[in-house]
Amino acid sequence: MTIELRHLRAFLAIAEEGTITRAAVRLHTGQPALSRTLRQLENHLGTRLVDRSTHHLELTAAGRAFRDRAAAALAAVDVALDPRALTVLPLRLGHPWPALGEYTVPLLRRWDREHPGQPLELRRIDDRTAGLARGRADVALLRGEVTEPGLVTELLLEEERVAVVPADSELAGRATLTLADLAARPVALNTVAGTTTLDLWPAGARPPATIEVDNTDEWLTAIAGGRAVGVSTSATPRLHSHPMIAYRPLADAPPVPLFLARRADTPPHPAVPALVRLIRELLSGT
């Protein structure tokens, strides 16, 4: 049989919702019909995508690999069928947290002034590739080590690390902090798109506990609430100020590289060279 877009949408709904029941509600269809659609897709691919042996469905290894391909395919279709893109496709710049830091607003303003006919969309997407793997971004600003296969990266700069502490804590009264200063308290870790792990501290001198979060908002809330401290880069204070949070230089932590990344298996958006050139001009102060 012919596989249609509805098969991909059905599979992605099941993968995201975790059950046939919730996926059927989301797609406004019945459970038997959705199960048949999934079986048709699996029969076409010749492999099992979903493990149905437990109450909560789990993706198989093949299902996890196919999920990103299906999402990227649907994203490409959505872009192609968007009537706004019949003249010029927008350049979608993904980022998982503070974009380009203090250069973000100057980048957007200069781009609009110098490239009025080419839309630039800044998209915050909280995943490890900021939307690249699923086709939701054309290029992305990624911090830290980039381990996702199939990406082409270009180093833009290295950012100094900062300590992030509750504004009413004793640590906020110091001009500069060290990793040892933070080690006695729980540390908040963004496990989806953050650059900090316990490996930043020497073995035997690590924080006693962690608070794991999925995004920057939850990370800021944990610190502002006095439940944890954090480590970030110098870009974060520029875009994420908070009355209950203090940022202090972290004297003994290595810097964090910032990369511009794109997928290697698709042709780059034609406006990417202009974006790279403008970012480098901003970073150099020209």
Coordinates of C-alpha atoms in Angstrom, one line a residue:
M1 CA 0.0 0.0 0.0
T2 CA 1.0 3.7 -0.4
I3 CA 2.3 5.4 2.8
E4 CA 0.7 8.8 3.3
L5 CA 1.4 11.7 5.6
R6 CA -1.3 10.5 8.0
H7 CA 0.9 7.5 8.7
L8 CA 3.8 9.7 9.8
R9 CA 1.5 11.9 11.9
A10 CA 0.0 8.9 13.6
F11 CA 3.3 7.4 14.5
L12 CA 4.7 10.7 15.8
A13 CA 1.5 11.3 17.9
I14 CA 1.9 7.8 19.4
A15 CA 5.7 8.4 20.1
E16 CA 5.0 11.7 21.8
E17 CA 1.9 10.7 23.8
G18 CA 3.1 7.3 24.9
T19 CA -0.2 5.5 24.5
I20 CA -2.6 4.7 21.7
T21 CA -5.5 6.1 23.7
R22 CA -4.0 9.6 24.2
A23 CA -2.7 9.7 20.6
A24 CA -6.2 8.8 19.3
V25 CA -7.7 11.7 21.3
R26 CA -5.1 14.1 20.0
L27 CA -5.8 13.1 16.4
H28 CA -9.6 12.9 16.8
T29 CA -9.8 9.3 15.7
G30 CA -10.6 5.9 17.2
Q31 CA -8.0 3.6 18.8
P32 CA -8.7 0.7 16.4
A33 CA -8.2 2.9 13.4
L34 CA -5.0 4.4 14.8
S35 CA -3.6 0.9 15.6
R36 CA -4.3 -0.2 12.0
T37 CA -2.5 2.9 10.7
L38 CA 0.6 2.1 12.8
R39 CA 0.6 -1.6 11.6
Q40 CA 0.4 -0.4 8.0
L41 CA 3.5 1.8 8.5
E42 CA 5.4 -1.0 10.2
N43 CA 4.5 -3.5 7.5
H44 CA 5.7 -1.0 4.8
L45 CA 9.0 -0.5 6.7
G46 CA 9.3 -4.2 7.5
T47 CA 10.1 -3.6 11.2
R48 CA 8.5 -3.0 14.5
L49 CA 8.5 0.6 15.5
V50 CA 6.6 0.4 18.8
D51 CA 7.0 -2.1 21.6
R52 CA 3.5 -3.0 22.8
S53 CA 4.5 -5.4 25.5
T54 CA 4.0 -2.9 28.3
H55 CA 1.1 -0.7 29.4
H56 CA 3.1 2.4 28.5
L57 CA 4.3 2.1 24.9
E58 CA 8.0 2.3 24.2
L59 CA 9.7 3.0 20.9
T60 CA 12.0 0.3 19.6
A61 CA 15.5 1.1 18.4
A62 CA 14.2 1.3 14.9
G63 CA 11.3 3.5 16.1
R64 CA 13.7 6.0 17.8
A65 CA 15.7 6.2 14.6
F66 CA 12.6 6.7 12.4
R67 CA 11.1 9.3 14.7
D68 CA 13.6 12.0 13.7
R69 CA 13.3 11.1 10.0
A70 CA 9.5 11.3 10.2
A71 CA 9.5 14.6 12.0
A72 CA 12.0 16.1 9.5
A73 CA 9.9 14.9 6.6
L74 CA 6.7 16.4 8.0
A75 CA 8.5 19.7 8.8
A76 CA 9.7 19.9 5.2
V77 CA 6.2 19.3 3.9
D78 CA 4.8 22.0 6.2
V79 CA 7.4 24.5 5.0
A80 CA 6.8 23.6 1.4
L81 CA 3.0 24.0 1.7
D82 CA 3.2 27.2 3.7
P83 CA 1.7 29.9 1.4
R84 CA 3.9 32.5 3.0
A85 CA 7.0 30.7 1.7
L86 CA 6.0 30.8 -2.0
T87 CA 8.3 33.7 -2.6
V88 CA 11.2 33.4 -0.1
L89 CA 11.7 30.6 2.5
P90 CA 12.5 32.0 6.0
L91 CA 15.9 31.2 7.5
R92 CA 15.0 29.4 10.7
L93 CA 17.7 29.9 13.4
G94 CA 17.2 27.5 16.3
H95 CA 18.7 27.8 19.8
P96 CA 17.9 25.9 23.1
W97 CA 18.6 28.8 25.5
P98 CA 20.2 32.3 25.3
A99 CA 20.6 32.5 21.5
L100 CA 23.6 34.7 20.7
G101 CA 23.5 36.4 24.1
E102 CA 24.0 40.2 24.0
Y103 CA 24.4 40.0 20.2
T104 CA 20.9 38.6 19.7
V105 CA 19.0 41.8 19.4
P106 CA 21.7 43.5 17.3
L107 CA 21.7 40.5 15.0
L108 CA 18.0 40.7 14.4
R109 CA 17.9 44.4 13.9
R110 CA 20.9 44.4 11.5
W111 CA 19.5 41.5 9.6
D112 CA 16.1 43.2 9.0
R113 CA 17.9 46.3 7.9
E114 CA 20.4 44.7 5.6
H115 CA 18.2 41.8 4.3
P116 CA 14.7 43.1 4.2
G117 CA 13.5 40.6 1.6
Q118 CA 14.8 37.5 3.6
P119 CA 12.9 36.7 6.8
L120 CA 15.0 35.4 9.7
E121 CA 13.1 33.4 12.3
L122 CA 14.7 33.0 15.7
R123 CA 13.3 29.8 17.3
R124 CA 13.9 28.6 20.8
I125 CA 13.7 24.8 20.7
D126 CA 14.6 22.9 23.9
D127 CA 16.4 19.8 22.5
R128 CA 20.0 18.8 22.0
T129 CA 20.2 20.0 18.4
A130 CA 17.7 23.0 18.7
G131 CA 15.5 21.5 16.1
L132 CA 18.0 20.5 13.5
A133 CA 17.5 16.7 13.8
R134 CA 13.7 17.1 13.3
G135 CA 13.9 19.6 10.5
R136 CA 12.5 22.5 12.6
A137 CA 15.5 24.7 12.1
D138 CA 17.9 25.4 9.1
V139 CA 20.8 26.3 11.3
A140 CA 21.3 26.3 15.1
L141 CA 23.4 27.9 17.8
L142 CA 24.7 25.1 19.9
R143 CA 26.9 25.3 23.0
G144 CA 29.3 22.7 24.4
E145 CA 30.5 19.5 22.7
V146 CA 28.4 18.7 19.7
T147 CA 28.1 14.9 19.5
E148 CA 25.0 14.5 17.3
P149 CA 26.0 12.7 14.1
G150 CA 25.4 14.2 10.7
L151 CA 26.0 17.9 11.7
V152 CA 28.4 20.4 10.2
T153 CA 29.6 22.9 12.8
E154 CA 31.5 26.2 12.7
L155 CA 33.1 27.6 15.9
L156 CA 31.9 31.1 16.6
L157 CA 33.5 31.9 19.9
E158 CA 34.2 30.7 23.4
E159 CA 32.1 32.0 26.3
E160 CA 33.3 32.3 29.9
R161 CA 31.3 30.4 32.5
V162 CA 29.4 32.1 35.3
A163 CA 28.0 30.9 38.7
V164 CA 24.3 31.3 39.1
V165 CA 23.1 31.6 42.7
P166 CA 20.1 32.9 44.7
A167 CA 20.3 36.6 45.1
D168 CA 19.7 36.4 48.8
S169 CA 22.4 33.8 49.4
E170 CA 25.7 34.3 51.0
L171 CA 27.4 33.4 47.7
A172 CA 25.8 36.4 46.0
G173 CA 27.8 38.7 48.3
R174 CA 31.1 37.6 46.7
A175 CA 32.6 39.3 43.6
T176 CA 33.9 36.0 42.2
L177 CA 33.2 32.3 42.9
T178 CA 34.9 29.0 42.3
L179 CA 33.7 25.5 41.7
A180 CA 34.6 24.7 45.3
D181 CA 32.3 27.5 46.5
L182 CA 29.3 25.8 44.8
A183 CA 30.2 22.2 45.7
A184 CA 28.5 22.2 49.1
R185 CA 25.0 22.8 47.5
P186 CA 22.7 21.0 45.1
V187 CA 23.3 22.0 41.5
A188 CA 20.5 22.5 38.9
L189 CA 21.3 20.7 35.6
N190 CA 19.4 21.2 32.4
T191 CA 19.6 17.6 31.0
V192 CA 18.1 18.4 27.6
A193 CA 20.2 21.3 26.3
G194 CA 22.6 22.4 29.1
T195 CA 26.4 22.3 29.1
T196 CA 27.0 21.6 32.7
T197 CA 27.4 18.1 34.2
L198 CA 28.9 16.9 37.5
D199 CA 32.1 16.1 35.5
L200 CA 32.9 19.9 35.7
W201 CA 33.9 19.3 39.3
P202 CA 36.9 17.2 40.4
A203 CA 36.1 13.6 41.5
G204 CA 35.5 13.6 45.2
A205 CA 34.6 17.3 45.3
R206 CA 31.3 17.3 43.5
P207 CA 28.0 18.7 44.7
P208 CA 26.0 16.4 47.0
A209 CA 22.8 16.4 44.9
T210 CA 21.4 17.5 41.6
I211 CA 18.0 18.9 40.5
E212 CA 17.4 17.8 36.9
V213 CA 15.2 20.0 34.7
D214 CA 14.1 20.1 31.0
N215 CA 14.4 23.7 30.1
T216 CA 15.9 27.1 31.1
D217 CA 12.7 28.3 32.8
E218 CA 12.7 25.4 35.2
W219 CA 16.4 25.8 35.8
L220 CA 16.0 29.5 36.7
T221 CA 13.1 28.7 39.0
A222 CA 15.0 26.1 40.9
I223 CA 17.8 28.6 41.6
A224 CA 15.6 31.5 42.3
G225 CA 13.7 29.4 44.8
G226 CA 16.9 28.7 46.8
R227 CA 16.8 25.0 46.0
A228 CA 20.1 24.9 44.0
V229 CA 22.9 26.8 42.4
G230 CA 23.9 26.6 38.8
V231 CA 26.6 27.1 36.2
S232 CA 26.0 28.8 32.8
T233 CA 27.9 31.0 30.3
S234 CA 28.3 34.7 30.1
A235 CA 25.5 34.8 27.4
T236 CA 22.8 33.9 29.9
P237 CA 22.7 37.0 32.1
R238 CA 22.1 39.2 29.0
L239 CA 18.8 37.5 28.2
H240 CA 17.7 35.9 31.5
S241 CA 17.8 38.5 34.3
H242 CA 15.8 37.7 37.4
P243 CA 15.3 39.7 40.6
M244 CA 16.0 36.6 42.8
I245 CA 19.1 35.4 40.8
A246 CA 22.7 36.7 40.9
Y247 CA 25.4 35.9 38.3
R248 CA 29.0 35.9 39.4
P249 CA 32.2 35.1 37.4
L250 CA 33.4 31.6 37.9
A251 CA 37.1 31.8 38.2
D252 CA 38.3 28.2 37.7
A253 CA 35.9 26.7 35.1
P254 CA 36.8 26.2 31.4
P255 CA 35.0 28.3 28.7
V256 CA 32.1 26.9 26.6
P257 CA 32.4 26.8 22.8
L258 CA 29.5 28.2 20.8
F259 CA 28.9 26.7 17.3
L260 CA 26.7 27.4 14.4
A261 CA 25.5 24.0 13.1
R262 CA 23.5 22.7 10.2
R263 CA 22.6 19.3 8.9
A264 CA 25.1 17.7 6.5
D265 CA 22.6 15.6 4.6
T266 CA 20.5 18.6 3.2
P267 CA 21.6 21.6 1.1
P268 CA 22.2 24.7 3.2
H269 CA 19.6 27.5 3.1
P270 CA 21.0 30.1 0.6
A271 CA 21.0 32.8 3.2
V272 CA 23.3 30.9 5.6
P273 CA 26.6 32.5 4.3
A274 CA 25.1 36.0 4.9
L275 CA 24.1 35.0 8.4
V276 CA 27.6 33.6 9.2
R277 CA 29.2 36.8 7.8
L278 CA 26.9 39.1 9.9
I279 CA 27.4 37.1 13.1
R280 CA 31.2 37.3 12.7
E281 CA 31.0 41.0 12.0
L282 CA 29.0 41.5 15.3
L283 CA 31.4 39.3 17.3
S284 CA 34.4 41.2 16.0
G285 CA 32.7 44.6 16.6
T286 CA 32.7 45.7 13.0

